[in-house]
Short mmCIF file of C-alpha atoms and ligand atoms in Angstrom, two decimals:
data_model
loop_
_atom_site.label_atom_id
_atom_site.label_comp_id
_atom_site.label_asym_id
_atom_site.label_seq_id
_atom_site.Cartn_x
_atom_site.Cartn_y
_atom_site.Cartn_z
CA UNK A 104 -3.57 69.64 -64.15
CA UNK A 105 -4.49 67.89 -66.99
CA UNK A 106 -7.26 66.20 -65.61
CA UNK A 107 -9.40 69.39 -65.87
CA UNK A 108 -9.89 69.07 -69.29
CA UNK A 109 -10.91 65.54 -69.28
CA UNK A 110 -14.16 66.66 -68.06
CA UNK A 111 -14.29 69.05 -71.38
CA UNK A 112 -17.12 67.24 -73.72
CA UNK A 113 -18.59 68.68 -76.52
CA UNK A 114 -22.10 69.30 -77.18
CA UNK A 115 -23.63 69.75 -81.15
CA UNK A 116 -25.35 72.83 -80.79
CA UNK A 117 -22.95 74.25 -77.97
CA UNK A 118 -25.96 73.98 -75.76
CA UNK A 119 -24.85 72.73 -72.51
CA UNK A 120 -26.98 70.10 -71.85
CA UNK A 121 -26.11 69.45 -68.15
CA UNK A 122 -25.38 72.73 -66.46
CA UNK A 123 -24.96 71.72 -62.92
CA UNK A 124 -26.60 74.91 -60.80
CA UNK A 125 -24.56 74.81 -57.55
CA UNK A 126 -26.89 75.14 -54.48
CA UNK A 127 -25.71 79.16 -54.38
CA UNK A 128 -27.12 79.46 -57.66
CA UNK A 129 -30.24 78.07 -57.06
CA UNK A 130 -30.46 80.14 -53.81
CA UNK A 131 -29.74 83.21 -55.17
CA UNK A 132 -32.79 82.12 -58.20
CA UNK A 133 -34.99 81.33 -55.55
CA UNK A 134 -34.31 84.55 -54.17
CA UNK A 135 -35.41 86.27 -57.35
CA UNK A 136 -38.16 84.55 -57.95
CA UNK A 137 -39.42 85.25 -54.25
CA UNK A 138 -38.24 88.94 -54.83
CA UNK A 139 -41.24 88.84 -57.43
CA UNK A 140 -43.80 87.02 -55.01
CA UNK A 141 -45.77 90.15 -54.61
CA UNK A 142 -46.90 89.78 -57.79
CA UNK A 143 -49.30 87.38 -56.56
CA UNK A 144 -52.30 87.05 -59.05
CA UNK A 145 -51.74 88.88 -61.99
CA UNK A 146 -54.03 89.75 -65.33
CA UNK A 147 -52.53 87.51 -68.35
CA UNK A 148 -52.10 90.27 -71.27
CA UNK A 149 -53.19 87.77 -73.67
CA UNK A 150 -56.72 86.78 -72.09
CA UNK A 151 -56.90 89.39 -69.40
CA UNK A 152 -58.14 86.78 -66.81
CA UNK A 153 -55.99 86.85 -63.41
CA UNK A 154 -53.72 84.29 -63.42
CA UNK A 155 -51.25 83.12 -60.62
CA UNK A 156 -47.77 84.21 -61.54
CA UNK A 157 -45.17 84.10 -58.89
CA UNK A 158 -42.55 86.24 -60.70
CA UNK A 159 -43.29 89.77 -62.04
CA UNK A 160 -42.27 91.36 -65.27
CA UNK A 161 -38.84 92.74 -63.94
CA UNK A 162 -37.50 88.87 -63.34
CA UNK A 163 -38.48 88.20 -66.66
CA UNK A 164 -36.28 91.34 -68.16
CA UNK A 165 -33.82 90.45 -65.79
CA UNK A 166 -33.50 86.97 -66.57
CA UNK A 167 -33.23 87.57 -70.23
CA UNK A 168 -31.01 89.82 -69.79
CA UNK A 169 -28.79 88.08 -67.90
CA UNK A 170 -28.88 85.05 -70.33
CA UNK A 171 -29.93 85.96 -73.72
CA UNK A 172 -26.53 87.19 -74.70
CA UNK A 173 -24.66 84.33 -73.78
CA UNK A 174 -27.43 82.23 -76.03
CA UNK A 175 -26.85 83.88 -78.57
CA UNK A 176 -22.76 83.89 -78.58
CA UNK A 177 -23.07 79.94 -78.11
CA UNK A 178 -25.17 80.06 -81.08
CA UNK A 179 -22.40 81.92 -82.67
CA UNK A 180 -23.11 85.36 -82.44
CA UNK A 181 -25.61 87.16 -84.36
CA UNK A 182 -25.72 87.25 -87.70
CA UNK A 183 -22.53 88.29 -89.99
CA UNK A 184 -24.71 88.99 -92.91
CA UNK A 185 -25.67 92.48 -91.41
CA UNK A 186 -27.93 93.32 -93.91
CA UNK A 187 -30.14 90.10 -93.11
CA UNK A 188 -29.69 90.78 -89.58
CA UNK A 189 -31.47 94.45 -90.00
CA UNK A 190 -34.17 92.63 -92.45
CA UNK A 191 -34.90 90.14 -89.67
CA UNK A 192 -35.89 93.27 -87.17
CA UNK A 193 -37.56 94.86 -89.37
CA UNK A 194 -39.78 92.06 -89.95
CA UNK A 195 -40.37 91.69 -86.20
CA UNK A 196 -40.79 95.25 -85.23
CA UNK A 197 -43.42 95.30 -88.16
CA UNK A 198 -45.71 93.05 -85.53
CA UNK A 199 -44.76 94.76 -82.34
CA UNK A 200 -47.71 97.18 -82.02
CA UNK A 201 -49.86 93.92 -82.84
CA UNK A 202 -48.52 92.28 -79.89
CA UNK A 203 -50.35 92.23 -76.05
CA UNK A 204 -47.39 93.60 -74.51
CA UNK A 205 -46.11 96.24 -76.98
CA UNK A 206 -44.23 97.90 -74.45
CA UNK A 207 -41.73 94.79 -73.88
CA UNK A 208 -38.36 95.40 -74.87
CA UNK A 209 -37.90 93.19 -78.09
CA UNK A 210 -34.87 92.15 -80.17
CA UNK A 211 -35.03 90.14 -83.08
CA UNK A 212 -32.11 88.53 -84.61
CA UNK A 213 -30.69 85.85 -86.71
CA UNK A 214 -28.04 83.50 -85.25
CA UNK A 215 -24.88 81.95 -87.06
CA UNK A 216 -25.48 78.14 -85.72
CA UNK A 217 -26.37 76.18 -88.30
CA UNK A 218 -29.09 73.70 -86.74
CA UNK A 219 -32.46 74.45 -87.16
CA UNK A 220 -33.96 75.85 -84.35
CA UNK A 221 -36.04 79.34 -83.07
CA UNK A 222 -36.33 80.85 -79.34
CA UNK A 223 -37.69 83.38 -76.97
CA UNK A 224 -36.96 84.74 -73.40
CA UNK A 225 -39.16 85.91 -71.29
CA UNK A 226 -39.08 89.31 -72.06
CA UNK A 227 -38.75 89.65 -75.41
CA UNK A 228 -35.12 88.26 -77.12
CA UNK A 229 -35.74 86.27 -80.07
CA UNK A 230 -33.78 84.72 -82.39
CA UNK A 231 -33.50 82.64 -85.84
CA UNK A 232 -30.59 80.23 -86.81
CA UNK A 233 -29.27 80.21 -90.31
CA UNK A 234 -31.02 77.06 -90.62
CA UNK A 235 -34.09 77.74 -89.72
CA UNK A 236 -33.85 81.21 -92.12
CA UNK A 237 -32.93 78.56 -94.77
CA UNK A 238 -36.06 76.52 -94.28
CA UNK A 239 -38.42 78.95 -94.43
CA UNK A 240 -39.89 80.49 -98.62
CA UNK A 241 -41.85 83.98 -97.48
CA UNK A 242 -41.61 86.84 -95.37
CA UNK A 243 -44.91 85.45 -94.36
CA UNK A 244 -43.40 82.04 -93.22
CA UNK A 245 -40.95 84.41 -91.09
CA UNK A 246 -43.36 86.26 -90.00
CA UNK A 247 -45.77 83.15 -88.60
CA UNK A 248 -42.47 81.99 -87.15
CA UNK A 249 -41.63 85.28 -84.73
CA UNK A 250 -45.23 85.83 -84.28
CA UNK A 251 -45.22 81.98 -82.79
CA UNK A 252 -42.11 83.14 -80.53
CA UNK A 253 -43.72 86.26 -80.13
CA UNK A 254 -47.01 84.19 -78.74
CA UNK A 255 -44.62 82.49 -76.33
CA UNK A 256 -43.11 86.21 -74.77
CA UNK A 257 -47.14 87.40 -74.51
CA UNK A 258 -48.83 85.06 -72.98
CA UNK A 259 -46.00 84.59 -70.73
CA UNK A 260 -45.34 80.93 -71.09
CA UNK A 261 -41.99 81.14 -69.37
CA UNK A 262 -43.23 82.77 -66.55
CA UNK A 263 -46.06 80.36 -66.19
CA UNK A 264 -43.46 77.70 -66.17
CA UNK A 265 -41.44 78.98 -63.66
CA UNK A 266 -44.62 79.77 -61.37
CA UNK A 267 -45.75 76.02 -61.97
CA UNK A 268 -42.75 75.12 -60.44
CA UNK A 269 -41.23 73.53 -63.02
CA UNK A 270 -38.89 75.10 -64.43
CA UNK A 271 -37.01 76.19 -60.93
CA UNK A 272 -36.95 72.62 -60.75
CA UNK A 273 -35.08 71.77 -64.07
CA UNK A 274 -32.89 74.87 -63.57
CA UNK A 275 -32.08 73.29 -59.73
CA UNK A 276 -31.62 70.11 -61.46
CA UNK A 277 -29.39 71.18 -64.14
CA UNK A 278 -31.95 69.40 -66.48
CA UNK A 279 -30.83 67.70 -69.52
CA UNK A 280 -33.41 69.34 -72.36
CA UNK A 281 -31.75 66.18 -75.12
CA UNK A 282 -33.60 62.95 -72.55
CA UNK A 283 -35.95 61.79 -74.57
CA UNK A 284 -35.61 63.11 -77.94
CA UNK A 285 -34.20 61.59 -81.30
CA UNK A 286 -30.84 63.75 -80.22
CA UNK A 287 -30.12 61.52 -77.55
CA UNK A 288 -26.70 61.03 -78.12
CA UNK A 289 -26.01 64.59 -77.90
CA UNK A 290 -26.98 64.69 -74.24
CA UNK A 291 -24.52 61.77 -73.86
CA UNK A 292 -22.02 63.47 -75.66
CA UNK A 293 -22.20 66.67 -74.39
CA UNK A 294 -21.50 69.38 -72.21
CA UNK A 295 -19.30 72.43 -73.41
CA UNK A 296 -16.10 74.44 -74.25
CA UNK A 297 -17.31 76.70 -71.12
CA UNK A 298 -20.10 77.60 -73.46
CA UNK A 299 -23.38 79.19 -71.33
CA UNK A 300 -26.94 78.36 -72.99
CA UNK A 301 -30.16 78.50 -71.61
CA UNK A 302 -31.50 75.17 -72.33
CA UNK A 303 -33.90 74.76 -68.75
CA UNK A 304 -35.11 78.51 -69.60
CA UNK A 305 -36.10 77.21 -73.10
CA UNK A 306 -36.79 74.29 -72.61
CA UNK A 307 -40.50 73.77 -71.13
CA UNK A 308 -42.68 74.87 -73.21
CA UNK A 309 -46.30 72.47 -72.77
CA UNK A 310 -48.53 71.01 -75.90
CA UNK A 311 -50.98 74.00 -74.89
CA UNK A 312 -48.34 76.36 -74.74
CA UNK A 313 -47.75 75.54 -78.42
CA UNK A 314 -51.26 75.17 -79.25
CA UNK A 315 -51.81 78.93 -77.88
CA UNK A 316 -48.58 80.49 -79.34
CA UNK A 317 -49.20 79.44 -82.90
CA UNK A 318 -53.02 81.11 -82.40
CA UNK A 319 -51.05 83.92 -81.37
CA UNK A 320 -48.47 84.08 -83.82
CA UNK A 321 -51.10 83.82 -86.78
CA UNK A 322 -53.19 86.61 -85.48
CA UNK A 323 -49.96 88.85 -84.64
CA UNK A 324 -48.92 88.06 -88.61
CA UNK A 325 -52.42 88.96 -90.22
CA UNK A 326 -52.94 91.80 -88.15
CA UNK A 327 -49.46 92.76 -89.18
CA UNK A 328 -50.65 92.15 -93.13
CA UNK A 329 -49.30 88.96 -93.97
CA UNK A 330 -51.12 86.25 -95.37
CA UNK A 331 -52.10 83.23 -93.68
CA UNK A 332 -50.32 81.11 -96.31
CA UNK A 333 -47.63 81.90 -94.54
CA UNK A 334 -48.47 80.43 -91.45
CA UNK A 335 -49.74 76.90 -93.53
CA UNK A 336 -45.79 76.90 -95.27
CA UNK A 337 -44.34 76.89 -91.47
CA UNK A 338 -46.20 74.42 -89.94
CA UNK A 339 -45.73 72.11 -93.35
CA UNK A 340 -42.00 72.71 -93.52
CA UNK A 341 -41.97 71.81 -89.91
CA UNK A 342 -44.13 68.83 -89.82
CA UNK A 343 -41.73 67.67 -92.72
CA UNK A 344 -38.78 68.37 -90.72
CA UNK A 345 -40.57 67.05 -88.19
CA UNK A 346 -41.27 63.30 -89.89
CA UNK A 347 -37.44 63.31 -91.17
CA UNK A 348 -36.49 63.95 -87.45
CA UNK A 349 -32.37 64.46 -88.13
CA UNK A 350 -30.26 65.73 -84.98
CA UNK A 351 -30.58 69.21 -86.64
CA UNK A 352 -34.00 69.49 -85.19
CA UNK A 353 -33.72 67.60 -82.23
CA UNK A 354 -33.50 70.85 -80.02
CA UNK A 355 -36.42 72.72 -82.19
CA UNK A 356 -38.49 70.00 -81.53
CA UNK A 357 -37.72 69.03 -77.83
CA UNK A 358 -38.25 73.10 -77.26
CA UNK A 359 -41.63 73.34 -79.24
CA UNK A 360 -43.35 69.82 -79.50
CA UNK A 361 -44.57 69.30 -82.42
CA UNK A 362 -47.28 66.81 -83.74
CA UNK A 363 -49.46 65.75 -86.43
CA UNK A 364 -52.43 67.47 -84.60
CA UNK A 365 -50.30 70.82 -84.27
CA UNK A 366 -50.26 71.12 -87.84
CA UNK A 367 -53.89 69.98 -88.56
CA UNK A 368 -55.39 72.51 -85.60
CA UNK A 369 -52.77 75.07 -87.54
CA UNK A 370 -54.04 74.60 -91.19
CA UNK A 371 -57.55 74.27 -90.17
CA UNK A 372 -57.28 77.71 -88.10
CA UNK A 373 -55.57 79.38 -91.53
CA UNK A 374 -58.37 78.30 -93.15
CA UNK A 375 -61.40 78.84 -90.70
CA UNK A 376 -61.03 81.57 -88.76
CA UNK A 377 -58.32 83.49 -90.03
CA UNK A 378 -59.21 82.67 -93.74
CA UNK A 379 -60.62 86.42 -94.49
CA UNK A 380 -56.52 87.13 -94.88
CA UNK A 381 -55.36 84.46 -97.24
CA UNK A 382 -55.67 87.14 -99.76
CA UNK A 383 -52.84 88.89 -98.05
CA UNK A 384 -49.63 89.28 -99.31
CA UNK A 385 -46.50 86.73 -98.28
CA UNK A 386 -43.91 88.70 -99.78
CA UNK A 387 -41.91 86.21 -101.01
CA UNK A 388 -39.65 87.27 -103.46
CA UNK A 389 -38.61 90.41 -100.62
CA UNK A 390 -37.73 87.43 -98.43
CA UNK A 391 -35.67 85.60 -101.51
CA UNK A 392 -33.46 88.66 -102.19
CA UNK A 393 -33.03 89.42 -98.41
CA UNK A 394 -31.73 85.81 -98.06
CA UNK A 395 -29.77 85.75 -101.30
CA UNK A 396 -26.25 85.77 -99.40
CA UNK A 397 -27.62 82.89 -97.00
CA UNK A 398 -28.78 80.56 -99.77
CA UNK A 399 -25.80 80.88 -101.69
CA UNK A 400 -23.71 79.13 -99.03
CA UNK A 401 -26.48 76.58 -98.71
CA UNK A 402 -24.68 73.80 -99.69
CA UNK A 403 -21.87 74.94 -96.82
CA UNK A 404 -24.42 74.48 -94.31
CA UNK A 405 -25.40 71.64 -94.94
CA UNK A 406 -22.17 70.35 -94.42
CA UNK A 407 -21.57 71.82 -91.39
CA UNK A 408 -24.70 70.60 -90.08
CA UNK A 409 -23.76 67.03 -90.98
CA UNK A 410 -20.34 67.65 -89.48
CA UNK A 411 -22.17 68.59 -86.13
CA UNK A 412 -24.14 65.62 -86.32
CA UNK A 413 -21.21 63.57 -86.66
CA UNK A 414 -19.12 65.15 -84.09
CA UNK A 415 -22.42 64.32 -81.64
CA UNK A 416 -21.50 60.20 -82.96
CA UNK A 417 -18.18 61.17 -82.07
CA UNK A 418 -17.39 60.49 -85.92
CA UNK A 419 -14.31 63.42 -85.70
CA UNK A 420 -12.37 62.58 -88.80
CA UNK A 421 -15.38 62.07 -90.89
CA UNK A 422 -16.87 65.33 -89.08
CA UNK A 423 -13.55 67.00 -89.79
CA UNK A 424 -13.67 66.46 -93.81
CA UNK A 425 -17.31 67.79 -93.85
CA UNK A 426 -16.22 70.83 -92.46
CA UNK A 427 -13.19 71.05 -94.52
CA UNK A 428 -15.90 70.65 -97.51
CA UNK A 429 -18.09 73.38 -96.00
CA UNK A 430 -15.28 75.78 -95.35
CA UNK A 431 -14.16 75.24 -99.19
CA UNK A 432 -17.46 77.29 -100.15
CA UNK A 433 -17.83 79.78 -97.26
CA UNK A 434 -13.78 80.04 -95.70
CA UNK A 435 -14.55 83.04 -93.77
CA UNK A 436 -17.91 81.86 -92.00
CA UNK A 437 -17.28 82.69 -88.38
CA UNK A 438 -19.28 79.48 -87.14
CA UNK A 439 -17.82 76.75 -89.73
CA UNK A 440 -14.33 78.28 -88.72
CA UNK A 441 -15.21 77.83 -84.58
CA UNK A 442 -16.86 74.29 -85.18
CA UNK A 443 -14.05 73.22 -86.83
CA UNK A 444 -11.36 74.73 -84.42
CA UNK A 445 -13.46 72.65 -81.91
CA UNK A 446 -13.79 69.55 -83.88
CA UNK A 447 -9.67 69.79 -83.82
CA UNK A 448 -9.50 70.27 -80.12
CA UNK A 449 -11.40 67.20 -79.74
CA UNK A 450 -9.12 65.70 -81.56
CA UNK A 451 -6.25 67.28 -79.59
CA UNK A 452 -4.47 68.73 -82.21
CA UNK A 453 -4.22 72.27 -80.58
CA UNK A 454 -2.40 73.75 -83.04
CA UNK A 455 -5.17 73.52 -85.51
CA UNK A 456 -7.46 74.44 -83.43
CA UNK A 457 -5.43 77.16 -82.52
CA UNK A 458 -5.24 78.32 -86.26
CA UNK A 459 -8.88 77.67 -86.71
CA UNK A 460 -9.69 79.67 -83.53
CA UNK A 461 -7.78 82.44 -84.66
CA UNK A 462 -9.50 82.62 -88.04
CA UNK A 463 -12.57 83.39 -86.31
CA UNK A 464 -12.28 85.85 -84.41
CA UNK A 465 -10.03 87.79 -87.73
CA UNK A 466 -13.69 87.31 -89.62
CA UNK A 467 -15.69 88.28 -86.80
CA UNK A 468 -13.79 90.92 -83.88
CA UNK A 469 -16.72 91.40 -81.82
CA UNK A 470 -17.51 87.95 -81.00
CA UNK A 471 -16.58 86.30 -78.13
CA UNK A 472 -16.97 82.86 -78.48
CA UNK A 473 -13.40 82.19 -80.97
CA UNK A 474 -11.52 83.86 -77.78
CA UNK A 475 -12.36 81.09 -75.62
CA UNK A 476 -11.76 78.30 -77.88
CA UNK A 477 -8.08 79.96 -78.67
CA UNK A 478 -7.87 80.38 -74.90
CA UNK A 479 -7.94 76.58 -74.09
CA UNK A 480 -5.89 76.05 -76.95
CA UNK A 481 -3.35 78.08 -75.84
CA UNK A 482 -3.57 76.77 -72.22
CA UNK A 483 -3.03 72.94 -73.90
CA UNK A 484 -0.10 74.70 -75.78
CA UNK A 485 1.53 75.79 -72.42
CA UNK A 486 1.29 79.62 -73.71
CA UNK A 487 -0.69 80.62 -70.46
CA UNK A 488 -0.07 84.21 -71.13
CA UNK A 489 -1.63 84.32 -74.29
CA UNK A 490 -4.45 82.56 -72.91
CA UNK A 491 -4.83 85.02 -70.21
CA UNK A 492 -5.75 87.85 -72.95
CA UNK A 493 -8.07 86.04 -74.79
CA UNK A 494 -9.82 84.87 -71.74
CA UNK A 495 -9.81 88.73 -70.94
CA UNK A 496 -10.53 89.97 -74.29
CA UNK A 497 -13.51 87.48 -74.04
CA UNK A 498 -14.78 88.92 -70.31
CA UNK A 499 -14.65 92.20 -72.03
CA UNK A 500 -16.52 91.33 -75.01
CA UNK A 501 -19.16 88.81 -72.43
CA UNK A 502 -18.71 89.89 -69.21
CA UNK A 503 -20.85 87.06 -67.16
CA UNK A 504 -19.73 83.38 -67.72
CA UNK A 505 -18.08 82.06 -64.99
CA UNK A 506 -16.04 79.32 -66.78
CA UNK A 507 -14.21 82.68 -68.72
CA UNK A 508 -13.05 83.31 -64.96
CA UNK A 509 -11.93 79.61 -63.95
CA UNK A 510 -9.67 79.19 -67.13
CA UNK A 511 -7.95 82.76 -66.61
CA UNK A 512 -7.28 81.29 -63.01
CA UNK A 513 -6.07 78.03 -64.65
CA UNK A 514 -3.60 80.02 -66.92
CA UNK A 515 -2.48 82.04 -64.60
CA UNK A 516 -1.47 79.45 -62.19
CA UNK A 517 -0.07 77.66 -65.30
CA UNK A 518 2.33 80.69 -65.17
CA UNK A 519 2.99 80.38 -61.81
CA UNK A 520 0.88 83.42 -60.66
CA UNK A 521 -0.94 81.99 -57.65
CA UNK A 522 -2.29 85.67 -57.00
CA UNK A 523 -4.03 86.16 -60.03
CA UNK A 524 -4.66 82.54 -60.35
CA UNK A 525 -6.32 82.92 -56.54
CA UNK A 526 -8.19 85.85 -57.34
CA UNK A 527 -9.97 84.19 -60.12
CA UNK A 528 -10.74 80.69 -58.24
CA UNK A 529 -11.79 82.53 -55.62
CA UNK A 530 -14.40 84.63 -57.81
CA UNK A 531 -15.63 81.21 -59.48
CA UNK A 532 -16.45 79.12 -56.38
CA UNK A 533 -18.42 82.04 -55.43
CA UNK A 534 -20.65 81.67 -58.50
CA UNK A 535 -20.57 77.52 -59.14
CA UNK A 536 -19.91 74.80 -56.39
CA UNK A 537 -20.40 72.27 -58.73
CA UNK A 538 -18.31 70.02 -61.17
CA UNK A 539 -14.44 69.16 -61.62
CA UNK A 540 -13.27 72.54 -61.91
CA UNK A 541 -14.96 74.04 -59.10
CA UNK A 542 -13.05 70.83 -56.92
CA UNK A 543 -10.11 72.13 -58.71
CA UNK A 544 -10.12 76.06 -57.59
CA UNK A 545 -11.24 74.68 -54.59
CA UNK A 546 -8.53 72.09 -53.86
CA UNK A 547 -5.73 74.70 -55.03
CA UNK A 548 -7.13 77.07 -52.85
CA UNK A 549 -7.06 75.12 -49.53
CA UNK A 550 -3.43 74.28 -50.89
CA UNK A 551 -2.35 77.66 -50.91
CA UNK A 552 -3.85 78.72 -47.65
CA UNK A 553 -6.70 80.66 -49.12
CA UNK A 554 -9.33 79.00 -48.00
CA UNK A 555 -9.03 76.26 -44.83
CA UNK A 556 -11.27 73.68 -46.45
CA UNK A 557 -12.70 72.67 -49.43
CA UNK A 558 -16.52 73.88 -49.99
CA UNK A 559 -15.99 76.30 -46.56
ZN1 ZN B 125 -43.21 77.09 -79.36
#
C-alpha cells in the first residue's frame, strides 16, 4: 500500500505540472469541444472580423467553471484579507462596462499563494496572488494588470488556442507548462498533494496574444479613468522581475511571455496613443491603504516564497526554517500554515504535518485545500477514519477532484471497508485511467471481483 504515495511529489506553486488526461478525459473534451463545432466562424468581439472558433461561448463558461475553483483552492483559496478581496472586485467591476464582452460573467479575486503570478479563464475568472498585489504601487498598476487579463477573456485568446489546436493537444498530452523556463526544476520536482490546476488551460498564451492584451488592458484602464502611468509601472515592475528571473515568476512568465520589446511597444503606446490620459489619476495612496494588511506581512512572504523555492531544490530543512521564520510574523496565514504542513509531509513527519494541517483549516473553515493535506496525513498515521471525513468534508467544500475520491477509497480500504473502498475506485477509474493510483483502484478491483480485468 505504501507504494501509492511514492508517486506523491510536490510541486512549488501546487500547480500540477504533469496532469496525465486519461484517454476518457480527452474523449469526453473532444466531445465538448465538437459539441461547440457549430459555432463555425464567429465575429471576434474585440475586432468584429469573423474569425474561426471551433468552440462557442458556453464551453468557455463551462470550462471555467469546471476548473477555476479548483485553481484557485491550489492557489490557496481566495483571499483571507476580506476587505482586500472586495477592493480587488471593485477595481475590476469598475472596467467591466469598458470591456467587449460586458455581458461575461466576471469574478475578480486575490489569491493566498505567495508567487507572483496573474490569470484568466475563458470566460471571465481572474485572479491576483499576494505576490503579485505586493508588486504592484497604484490602483492604476492594478488596474493595467486586470485590464491585461481582462484583454486575454475578450479577445478570446483561450478559445483561439483551443481552436488552433493547440491547446487540446497540451491538455491530451498532459503538458508540462515549467519545460523550458528558468523554473525547470519545478517540473522535475513536481506533481501534487492531489492538488487540480489548470496549467494547459493557462498556459498558451502567444507573443501576439500578449502584444494584443496589454493594448487591451490599457484602453479598458483609461476608459475606466486611470492613468496610463499605471500601465508604464506594470510593465517596468515586470520587466524588472522579469531580468531578476527567480522561481517566483517562473509560472507568470512561462504564462505571459514577456520581453524587452513587450515593455518598449507598452511604454511607447502609454505615451503615443494613449498619452491624452496620463493626466489621469492612479490612485495610489487608495491602493496603499487597501493593501496595508498585505504589506505588513511583507517580510512573511518573502520567506515563504524562498521556502517554496527551496522546497522546488528539494532543500526541506532549510525550506522548513524559512517557513518557521515566516510563520513567526503571520502564525495564522492559511497558506504559510498549508506549505509548511506540506513541507513536513515531505519530510515524513506526519504528525507535524498533521498539526500544521489542522491549523489551517482552524484559520480558514471554508477552504478545502488543509482537508486534504490532513487527509493523507492521517492515512500515513493509520487513522483511516479520520481521513475519511476530511476527504468528505473536502468533496463537500470542492466537489470535483477526482484524487479527493481515490484517497477516501484508499482509507476506506485501509479500514477494511472494501464496499466503500470499491465504490470510490470504481468512481475514479471512471474519471482518470492514468497514473499509479488509477493501477491501484484498478488492481484492487479485479482482486475483489469487481471488475474482471484491469483497464476493462
Ligand atoms: Zn498575458
Amino acid at each position: 500500500m505504501k507504494g501509492v504515495f511514492k508517486m506523491e511529489k510536490i510541486t512549488a506553486h501546487g500547480v500540477p505540472v504533469q496532469r496525465t488526461y486519461g484517454r476518457r478525459e480527452f474523449i469526453k473534451l473532444s466531445a465538448l469541444a465538437s459539441a461547440g463545432l457549430l459555432a463555425g466562424c464567429a465575429v471576434n468581439p474585440v475586432t468584429g472580423k469573423s474569425q474561426l472558433m471551433l468552440v462557442s461561448e458556453d464551453w468557455e463558461i463551462q470550462v471555467d467553471r469546471q476548473n477555476s475553483p479548483h485553481q484557485f483552492s491550489t492557489d490557496y483559496g481566495t483571499l483571507q484579507d476580506e476587505a482586500l478581496g472586495r477592493y480587488i472586485q471593485q477595481v475590476g467591476a469598475g472596467m467591466i462596462p469598458h470591456t467587449h464582452r460586458p455581458k461575461m460573467p466576471y469574478s475578480f479575486q486575490g489569491v493566498n499563494a505567495t508567487y507572483i503570478n496573474a490569470y484568466a479563464f475563458p470566460s471571465g475568472s481572474i485572479a491576483a496572488t499576494r505576490g503579485i498585489l505586493l508588486s504592484l504601487e497604484s490602483e492604476a498598476a492594478l488596474s493595467a494588470l486586470i485590464g491585461h487579463e481582462l484583454g486575454h477573456v475578450n479577445a478570446r485568446h483561450t478559445a483561439e488556442q483551443m481552436s488552433k489546436g493547440t491547446l487540446m493537444q497540451a491538455i491530451a498530452g498532459g503538458i508540462n507548462i515549467y519545460a523550458g523556463t528558468k523554473g525547470e526544476t519545478y517540473g522535475q520536482l513536481a506533481s501534487i498533494f492531489g492538488m487540480l490546476g489548470s496549467g494547459a488551460l493557462l498556459a498558451s498564451y502567444s507573443r501576439d496574444n500578449e502584444r494584443e492584451a496589454d493594448r487591451l488592458g490599457m484602453t479598458y484602464m483609461v476608459n475606466s479613468g486611470y492613468g496610463t502611468e499605471g500601465a508604464v509601472q506594470l510593465m517596468t515592475m515586470l520587466n524588472g522581475l522579469h531580468k531578476e528571473n527567480t522561481g517566483a515568476v517562473s509560472l507568470l512568465f512561462s504564462t505571459h511571455p514577456m520581453s524587452q520589446e513587450r515593455y518598449n511597444t507598452a511604454v511607447s503606446l502609454a505615451n503615443s496613443e494613449f498619452s491624452y490620459a496620463k493626466g489621469q489619476p492612479l490612485y495610489r495612496e487608495r491602493y496603499m491603504d487597501s493593501t496595508a494588511g498585505l504589506r505588513k506581512i511583507k517580510t512573511a512572504i518573502e520567506k515563504f516564497q524562498q521556502a517554496d523555492e527551496l522546497m522546488a531544490k528539494e532543500a526541506y530543512d532549510k525550506a522548513e526554517s524559512s517557513f518557521k521564520e515566516g510563520l513567526k510574523t503571520a502564525p495564522s496565514d492559511y497558506a504559510g500554515l498549508l506549505m509548511m504542513a506540506k513541507c513536513q509531509y515531505t519530510q515524513k513527519k506526519y504528525n507535524q504535518a498533521l498539526n500544521f494541517s489542522e491549523q489551517a483549516k482552524h484559520v480558514y473553515p471554508r477552504e478545502a485545500q488543509a482537508n486534504h493535506i490532513s487527509g493523507l496525513s492521517k492515512i500515513q498515521l493509520k487513522k483511516f477514519d479520520e481521513a475519511v471525513e476530511d476527504f468528505n468534508s473536502y468533496q463537500n467544500k470542492l466537489p470535483g477532484n477526482p484524487s479527493t475520491i481515490f484517497y477516501r477509497g484508499y482509507a476506506y480500504e485501509g479500514m477494511g471497508n472494501k464496499q466503500k473502498a470499491s465504490e470510490d475506485y470504481y468512481q475514479y477509474i471512471q474519471q482518470v485511467t492514468e497514473g499509479e493510483q488509477a493501477k491501484h483502484a484498478q488492481q484492487r478491483l479485479v482482486e475483489w471481483g469487481v471488475i474482471k480485468q484491469s483497464g476493462q
